[in-house]
Short mmCIF file of C-alpha atoms in Angstrom, two decimals:
data_model
loop_
_atom_site.label_atom_id
_atom_site.label_comp_id
_atom_site.label_asym_id
_atom_site.label_seq_id
_atom_site.Cartn_x
_atom_site.Cartn_y
_atom_site.Cartn_z
CA GLN A 2 -274.51 177.60 -91.03
CA LYS A 3 -275.84 180.51 -89.02
CA GLU A 4 -275.71 180.14 -85.24
CA VAL A 5 -279.42 180.88 -84.83
CA GLU A 6 -281.85 180.59 -87.72
CA GLN A 7 -285.40 181.80 -88.10
CA ASN A 8 -287.77 182.14 -91.00
CA SER A 9 -288.03 185.86 -91.69
CA GLY A 10 -291.71 185.64 -92.64
CA PRO A 11 -293.98 187.41 -92.62
CA LEU A 12 -296.15 184.85 -90.92
CA SER A 13 -299.77 185.85 -91.38
CA VAL A 14 -302.48 184.44 -89.12
CA PRO A 15 -306.08 185.49 -88.50
CA GLU A 16 -307.14 186.82 -85.15
CA GLY A 17 -307.85 184.01 -82.70
CA ALA A 18 -305.60 181.48 -84.44
CA ILE A 19 -302.42 179.88 -83.11
CA ALA A 20 -299.18 181.39 -84.37
CA SER A 21 -296.20 179.05 -84.46
CA LEU A 22 -292.72 180.53 -84.61
CA ASN A 23 -289.67 178.34 -85.07
CA CYS A 24 -285.95 178.60 -84.45
CA THR A 25 -282.96 176.30 -84.87
CA TYR A 26 -279.51 176.72 -83.38
CA SER A 27 -276.09 175.30 -84.10
CA ASP A 28 -274.31 175.15 -80.73
CA ARG A 29 -275.30 171.82 -79.19
CA GLY A 30 -273.92 172.97 -75.82
CA SER A 31 -276.34 175.89 -75.52
CA GLN A 32 -278.36 175.85 -72.32
CA SER A 33 -280.62 178.91 -72.36
CA PHE A 34 -283.14 179.99 -74.95
CA PHE A 35 -285.14 183.18 -75.15
CA TRP A 36 -287.93 184.72 -77.15
CA TYR A 37 -288.15 188.47 -77.54
CA ARG A 38 -290.88 190.56 -79.10
CA GLN A 39 -289.90 193.75 -80.89
CA TYR A 40 -292.41 196.28 -82.08
CA SER A 41 -291.32 198.60 -84.85
CA GLY A 42 -289.16 201.39 -83.48
CA LYS A 43 -288.92 199.80 -80.04
CA SER A 44 -286.29 197.74 -78.27
CA PRO A 45 -286.68 193.96 -77.75
CA GLU A 46 -288.87 192.85 -74.89
CA LEU A 47 -288.34 189.47 -73.21
CA ILE A 48 -291.49 187.35 -73.34
CA MET A 49 -290.29 183.81 -72.60
CA PHE A 50 -287.24 181.84 -71.64
CA ILE A 51 -286.74 178.10 -71.46
CA TYR A 52 -283.88 175.98 -70.20
CA SER A 53 -285.21 172.40 -70.18
CA ASN A 54 -286.56 170.11 -72.85
CA GLY A 55 -290.32 170.19 -73.19
CA ASP A 56 -292.94 172.87 -72.95
CA LYS A 57 -293.19 175.98 -70.82
CA GLU A 58 -296.43 177.91 -70.71
CA ASP A 59 -297.04 181.51 -69.69
CA GLY A 60 -300.52 182.81 -70.43
CA ARG A 61 -301.11 182.66 -74.19
CA PHE A 62 -297.47 181.84 -74.87
CA THR A 63 -295.85 178.40 -74.91
CA ALA A 64 -292.17 177.85 -75.52
CA GLN A 65 -291.05 174.42 -76.67
CA LEU A 66 -287.49 173.12 -76.57
CA ASN A 67 -286.00 170.02 -78.17
CA LYS A 68 -282.26 169.96 -77.51
CA ALA A 69 -281.72 166.73 -79.46
CA SER A 70 -283.08 168.41 -82.57
CA GLN A 71 -281.60 171.81 -81.62
CA TYR A 72 -284.99 173.35 -82.08
CA VAL A 73 -286.98 175.85 -80.10
CA SER A 74 -290.41 177.21 -80.89
CA LEU A 75 -292.94 179.73 -79.62
CA LEU A 76 -296.67 179.20 -79.84
CA ILE A 77 -299.04 182.11 -79.41
CA ARG A 78 -302.61 181.04 -78.76
CA ASP A 79 -305.63 183.23 -79.49
CA SER A 80 -303.46 185.60 -81.52
CA GLN A 81 -304.42 189.27 -81.33
CA PRO A 82 -303.62 192.12 -83.72
CA SER A 83 -301.51 193.57 -80.89
CA ASP A 84 -299.26 190.50 -81.21
CA SER A 85 -298.15 191.77 -84.63
CA ALA A 86 -294.43 192.33 -84.21
CA THR A 87 -291.07 190.77 -84.97
CA TYR A 88 -290.20 187.82 -82.74
CA LEU A 89 -286.54 187.25 -82.08
CA CYS A 90 -285.14 183.92 -80.96
CA ALA A 91 -281.98 184.20 -78.88
CA VAL A 92 -279.61 181.51 -77.66
CA LYS A 93 -277.06 181.90 -74.93
CA MET A 94 -273.87 180.34 -76.23
CA ASN A 95 -271.89 178.03 -74.03
CA THR A 96 -268.65 179.98 -74.51
CA GLY A 97 -266.79 182.86 -72.90
CA PHE A 98 -269.19 185.39 -71.46
CA GLN A 99 -272.11 183.23 -72.57
CA LYS A 100 -273.07 185.82 -75.10
CA LEU A 101 -276.57 185.96 -76.48
CA VAL A 102 -276.85 185.30 -80.20
CA PHE A 103 -279.99 186.44 -81.99
CA GLY A 104 -281.76 185.07 -84.99
CA THR A 105 -282.87 187.45 -87.70
CA GLY A 106 -286.43 187.42 -86.39
CA THR A 107 -289.80 186.38 -87.74
CA ARG A 108 -292.34 189.06 -88.54
CA LEU A 109 -295.82 188.09 -87.36
CA LEU A 110 -298.93 189.73 -88.79
CA VAL A 111 -302.26 189.05 -87.07
CA SER A 112 -305.20 190.21 -89.12
CA PRO A 113 -308.52 191.19 -87.49
CA SER B 20 -286.43 193.12 -64.11
CA ALA B 21 -283.74 195.80 -64.26
CA VAL B 22 -284.78 199.22 -65.54
CA ILE B 23 -282.39 200.59 -68.13
CA SER B 24 -282.20 204.10 -69.52
CA GLN B 25 -280.14 205.44 -72.38
CA LYS B 26 -279.15 208.90 -73.47
CA PRO B 27 -279.55 210.35 -76.01
CA SER B 28 -282.62 208.65 -77.44
CA ARG B 29 -281.70 209.84 -80.90
CA ASP B 30 -279.17 212.07 -82.60
CA ILE B 31 -278.18 213.27 -86.03
CA CYS B 32 -274.43 213.68 -86.43
CA GLN B 33 -272.05 214.75 -89.13
CA ARG B 34 -269.54 212.33 -90.54
CA GLY B 35 -266.16 212.43 -88.87
CA THR B 36 -267.54 213.35 -85.45
CA SER B 37 -268.02 211.17 -82.38
CA LEU B 38 -271.04 210.45 -80.19
CA THR B 39 -271.06 209.03 -76.68
CA ILE B 40 -274.09 207.04 -75.61
CA GLN B 41 -274.82 206.59 -71.94
CA CYS B 42 -276.51 203.63 -70.30
CA GLN B 43 -277.78 203.68 -66.72
CA VAL B 44 -279.24 200.72 -64.82
CA ASP B 45 -281.27 200.93 -61.64
CA SER B 46 -279.52 197.90 -60.11
CA GLN B 47 -275.95 196.73 -59.86
CA VAL B 48 -275.13 194.29 -62.64
CA THR B 49 -271.93 192.48 -63.46
CA MET B 50 -272.27 192.28 -67.22
CA MET B 51 -273.43 194.93 -69.63
CA PHE B 52 -273.58 194.55 -73.36
CA TRP B 53 -273.74 196.89 -76.33
CA TYR B 54 -275.61 195.87 -79.48
CA ARG B 55 -276.16 197.42 -82.84
CA GLN B 56 -279.31 196.97 -84.89
CA GLN B 57 -279.10 198.25 -88.42
CA PRO B 58 -282.32 199.02 -90.32
CA GLY B 59 -284.32 195.88 -90.95
CA GLN B 60 -281.68 193.68 -89.34
CA SER B 61 -281.37 191.70 -86.16
CA LEU B 62 -279.14 192.54 -83.21
CA THR B 63 -275.38 192.28 -83.46
CA LEU B 64 -273.27 192.24 -80.32
CA ILE B 65 -270.55 194.91 -80.34
CA ALA B 66 -268.89 194.22 -77.00
CA THR B 67 -269.29 192.96 -73.47
CA ALA B 68 -268.40 195.37 -70.69
CA ASN B 69 -267.54 194.16 -67.21
CA GLN B 70 -266.82 196.60 -64.43
CA GLY B 71 -263.13 196.97 -63.71
CA SER B 72 -261.84 195.30 -66.86
CA GLU B 73 -261.38 196.07 -70.51
CA ALA B 74 -264.36 195.49 -72.74
CA THR B 75 -264.36 192.37 -74.89
CA TYR B 76 -265.12 193.13 -78.53
CA GLU B 77 -266.75 190.86 -81.07
CA SER B 78 -265.24 190.13 -84.43
CA GLY B 79 -265.52 193.16 -86.69
CA PHE B 80 -265.61 195.70 -83.87
CA VAL B 81 -262.52 197.44 -82.51
CA ILE B 82 -261.82 199.58 -79.49
CA ASP B 83 -260.58 202.55 -81.52
CA LYS B 84 -263.93 202.79 -83.28
CA PHE B 85 -266.18 201.87 -80.33
CA PRO B 86 -264.45 202.72 -77.06
CA ILE B 87 -266.43 201.63 -74.02
CA SER B 88 -266.25 202.68 -70.41
CA ARG B 89 -267.64 200.82 -67.41
CA PRO B 90 -266.76 202.88 -64.34
CA ASN B 91 -269.17 201.16 -61.95
CA LEU B 92 -271.82 198.47 -61.70
CA THR B 93 -274.71 200.67 -62.88
CA PHE B 94 -273.27 202.71 -65.73
CA SER B 95 -271.55 202.33 -69.09
CA THR B 96 -270.83 204.43 -72.13
CA LEU B 97 -270.28 203.54 -75.76
CA THR B 98 -268.60 206.03 -78.07
CA VAL B 99 -269.02 205.80 -81.81
CA SER B 100 -265.91 207.48 -83.20
CA ASN B 101 -265.11 209.09 -86.53
CA MET B 102 -268.61 208.34 -87.74
CA SER B 103 -269.60 207.53 -91.28
CA PRO B 104 -273.09 207.03 -92.75
CA GLU B 105 -272.57 203.26 -92.33
CA ASP B 106 -272.71 203.80 -88.57
CA SER B 107 -276.34 204.90 -88.84
CA SER B 108 -278.10 202.40 -86.64
CA ILE B 109 -279.86 201.80 -83.37
CA TYR B 110 -277.48 201.19 -80.51
CA LEU B 111 -278.83 199.18 -77.59
CA CYS B 112 -277.52 198.72 -74.11
CA SER B 113 -278.34 195.42 -72.44
CA VAL B 114 -277.78 193.85 -69.04
CA ASP B 115 -277.80 190.27 -67.87
CA TRP B 116 -280.31 190.14 -65.03
CA GLN B 117 -280.95 186.81 -63.35
CA GLY B 118 -279.86 184.94 -66.45
CA ALA B 119 -281.88 186.88 -69.00
CA ALA B 120 -281.00 189.89 -71.12
CA TYR B 121 -282.93 193.12 -70.77
CA PHE B 122 -282.60 196.05 -73.11
CA GLY B 123 -282.61 199.77 -72.83
CA PRO B 124 -284.84 201.83 -75.13
CA GLY B 125 -282.03 202.33 -77.63
CA THR B 126 -280.29 205.27 -79.28
CA ARG B 127 -281.20 205.97 -82.89
CA LEU B 128 -278.16 207.43 -84.63
CA THR B 129 -278.22 209.00 -88.06
CA VAL B 130 -274.95 210.06 -89.64
CA THR B 131 -275.10 212.54 -92.49
#
């Protein structure tokens, strides 16, 4: 089992729709969860982090965490073509230097 | 967030040679990380570099191939030694800033 798993996509949504990106993780002791956006040819950019069960909202983005199910998701409301990118889920492991482990990413395509 | 710069931004190198990548942060940070992102892949942690101690390497990465320096709290270097075409990748410097990871712009390395 991979430490952090994501559907590679692509996930295609029309402009204005809600995009739902999902991620599961294996280390039950993990405490910190992150979503990064990566445009082609660019480095990852942090867009959300969440530490507690439940929802966390920031503008059009909502991160959801369910530690019992070892599941974290990212919702993007009113999706825009500029949201088209690869979204990386990252989990800070509860070991050693608390290294960040990344999923393989989900490619999101928002069509006008 | 911390501002991170890397040099060079890209390079084309011949096999058998070495390249040193520099990473500079505008704030003092305890932990710096080096990642590799191969074409179409997610991020793989190479090593964690703390100031004043030896770098800690992840499985599959060794110091002879990827020596790292961390002379102070704002600077680190990663050397890719005795390069082969398989080392062609993007190399990313990252820092842990207030619990989240932030990335430099990356160094795109092509080995011919």
